[in-house]
C-alpha positions in Angstrom: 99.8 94.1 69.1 96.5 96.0 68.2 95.6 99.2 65.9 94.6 102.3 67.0 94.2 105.0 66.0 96.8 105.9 67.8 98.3 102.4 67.1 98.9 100.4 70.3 100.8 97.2 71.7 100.2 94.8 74.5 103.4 93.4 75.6 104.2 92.6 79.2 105.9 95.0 81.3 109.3 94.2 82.2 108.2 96.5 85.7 105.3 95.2 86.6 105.3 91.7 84.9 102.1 92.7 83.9 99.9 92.8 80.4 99.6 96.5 79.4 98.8 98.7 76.6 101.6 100.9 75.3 101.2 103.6 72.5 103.4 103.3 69.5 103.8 106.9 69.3 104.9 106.9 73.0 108.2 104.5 72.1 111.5 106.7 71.8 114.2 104.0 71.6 113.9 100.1 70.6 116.8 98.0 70.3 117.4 94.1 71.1 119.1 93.8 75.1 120.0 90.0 75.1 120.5 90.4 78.8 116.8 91.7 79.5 114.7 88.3 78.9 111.7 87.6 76.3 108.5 87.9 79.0 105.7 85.7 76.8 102.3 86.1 77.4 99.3 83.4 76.2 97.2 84.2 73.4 94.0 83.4 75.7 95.5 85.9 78.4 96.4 88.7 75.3 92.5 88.2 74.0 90.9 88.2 78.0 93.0 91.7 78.5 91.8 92.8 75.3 88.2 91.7 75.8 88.7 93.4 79.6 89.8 96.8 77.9 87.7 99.7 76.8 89.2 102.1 74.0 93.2 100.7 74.6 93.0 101.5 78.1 92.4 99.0 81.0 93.0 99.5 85.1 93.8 96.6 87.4 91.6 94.2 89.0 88.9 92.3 87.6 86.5 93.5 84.8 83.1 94.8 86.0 79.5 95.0 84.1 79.2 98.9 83.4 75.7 100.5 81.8 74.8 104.1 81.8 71.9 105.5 79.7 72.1 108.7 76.8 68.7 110.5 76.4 67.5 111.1 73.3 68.6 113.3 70.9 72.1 112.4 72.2 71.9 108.9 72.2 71.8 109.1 68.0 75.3 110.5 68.6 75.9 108.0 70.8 75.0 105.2 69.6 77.1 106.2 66.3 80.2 107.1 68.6 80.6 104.4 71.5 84.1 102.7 72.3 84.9 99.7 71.3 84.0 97.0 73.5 80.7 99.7 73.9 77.4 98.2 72.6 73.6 99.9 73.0 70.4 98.6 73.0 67.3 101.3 72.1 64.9 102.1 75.0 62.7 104.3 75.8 63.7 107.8 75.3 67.0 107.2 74.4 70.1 103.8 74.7 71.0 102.2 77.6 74.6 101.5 77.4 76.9 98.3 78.4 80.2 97.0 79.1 82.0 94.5 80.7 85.6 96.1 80.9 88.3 96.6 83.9 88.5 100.2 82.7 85.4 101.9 84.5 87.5 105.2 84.5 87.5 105.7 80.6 84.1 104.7 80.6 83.2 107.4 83.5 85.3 109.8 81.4 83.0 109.0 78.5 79.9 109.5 80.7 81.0 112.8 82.4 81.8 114.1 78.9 78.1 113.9 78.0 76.7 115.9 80.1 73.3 115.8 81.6 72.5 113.5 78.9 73.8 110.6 80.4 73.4 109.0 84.1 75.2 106.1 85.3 73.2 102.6 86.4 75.7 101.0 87.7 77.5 101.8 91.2 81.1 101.6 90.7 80.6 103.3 87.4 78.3 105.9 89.4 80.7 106.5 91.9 83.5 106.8 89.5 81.6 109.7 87.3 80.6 111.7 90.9 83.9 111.9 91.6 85.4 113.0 88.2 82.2 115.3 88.1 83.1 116.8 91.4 86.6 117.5 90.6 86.0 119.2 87.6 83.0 121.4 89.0 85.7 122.3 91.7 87.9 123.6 89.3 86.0 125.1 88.0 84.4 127.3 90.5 87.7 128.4 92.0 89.9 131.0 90.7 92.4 129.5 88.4 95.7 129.6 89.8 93.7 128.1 93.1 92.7 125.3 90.6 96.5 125.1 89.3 97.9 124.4 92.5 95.9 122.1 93.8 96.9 120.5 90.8 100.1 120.9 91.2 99.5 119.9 95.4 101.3 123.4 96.0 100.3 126.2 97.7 97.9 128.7 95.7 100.9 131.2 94.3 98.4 134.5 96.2 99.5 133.7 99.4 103.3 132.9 98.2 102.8 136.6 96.9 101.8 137.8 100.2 104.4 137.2 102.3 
């Protein structure tokens, strides 16, 4: 198990077979099913998924070297404010961030949340943040129930008015 907040777990996934975190908040119903078996995981592979997370959330695959840089005044914030596994080092004008984690999409999300006061280094992390970046910028420019409904992968509701 881990702490939070919100308090978390990593049990293995009776699905997937797989190591995975699970909010403690998210659980409805536990009870003991003696025909569902006990799936045990090593404490070296509970620490290495741990180590590979950033902020209780990790993806699949392997974990990745991630850095990204916060200009100064931000990176005073930052520095005070980073997700654990998160560490900065001061440079010039600001922190240069790292981390080795198999969650480059919470760390994106993290970048993209700062603005233009923070540029990825790193190319899967890079490509990650355009992409979040562009989504958002194209919800935003489009009228909103345009932006809903591609959300929802429906047709915008104006033409379903229209005919």
């Amino acid at each position: 198990g881990d702490v939070g907040p919100p308090p978390r777990l990593i049990p293995t996934c009776h699905r997937s077979g797989q190591l995975k975190w699970f909010r403690v908040d998210n659980i409805i119903d536990a009870r003991v099913d003696d025909a569902t078996p006990f799936c045990a995981a090593s404490e070296e592979d509970i620490h290495a998924f741990r180590a590979e997370s950033v902020d209780g959330f990790r993806e699949t695959g392997d974990a990745e070297d991630h850095v990204f840089f916060v200009r100064d005044p931000e990176a005073r914030w930052v520095g005070k404010n980073l997700l654990t596994p998160m560490r900065a080092e001061r440079s010039d004008n600001g922190i240069r961030v790292t981390v080795r984690t198999a969650g480059a999409l919470r760390v994106a999300r993290f970048v993209v949340a700062l603005g233009e006061a923070a540029s990825a280094e790193t190319e899967h992390l890079r490509m990650v943040v355009e992409e979040l970046a562009r989504g958002a910028l194209r919800n935003a420019a489009e009228p909103g129930d345009v932006a809903k409904a591609r959300r929802e992968n429906t047709e915008p509701a104006r033409r379903r008015a229209n005919r």
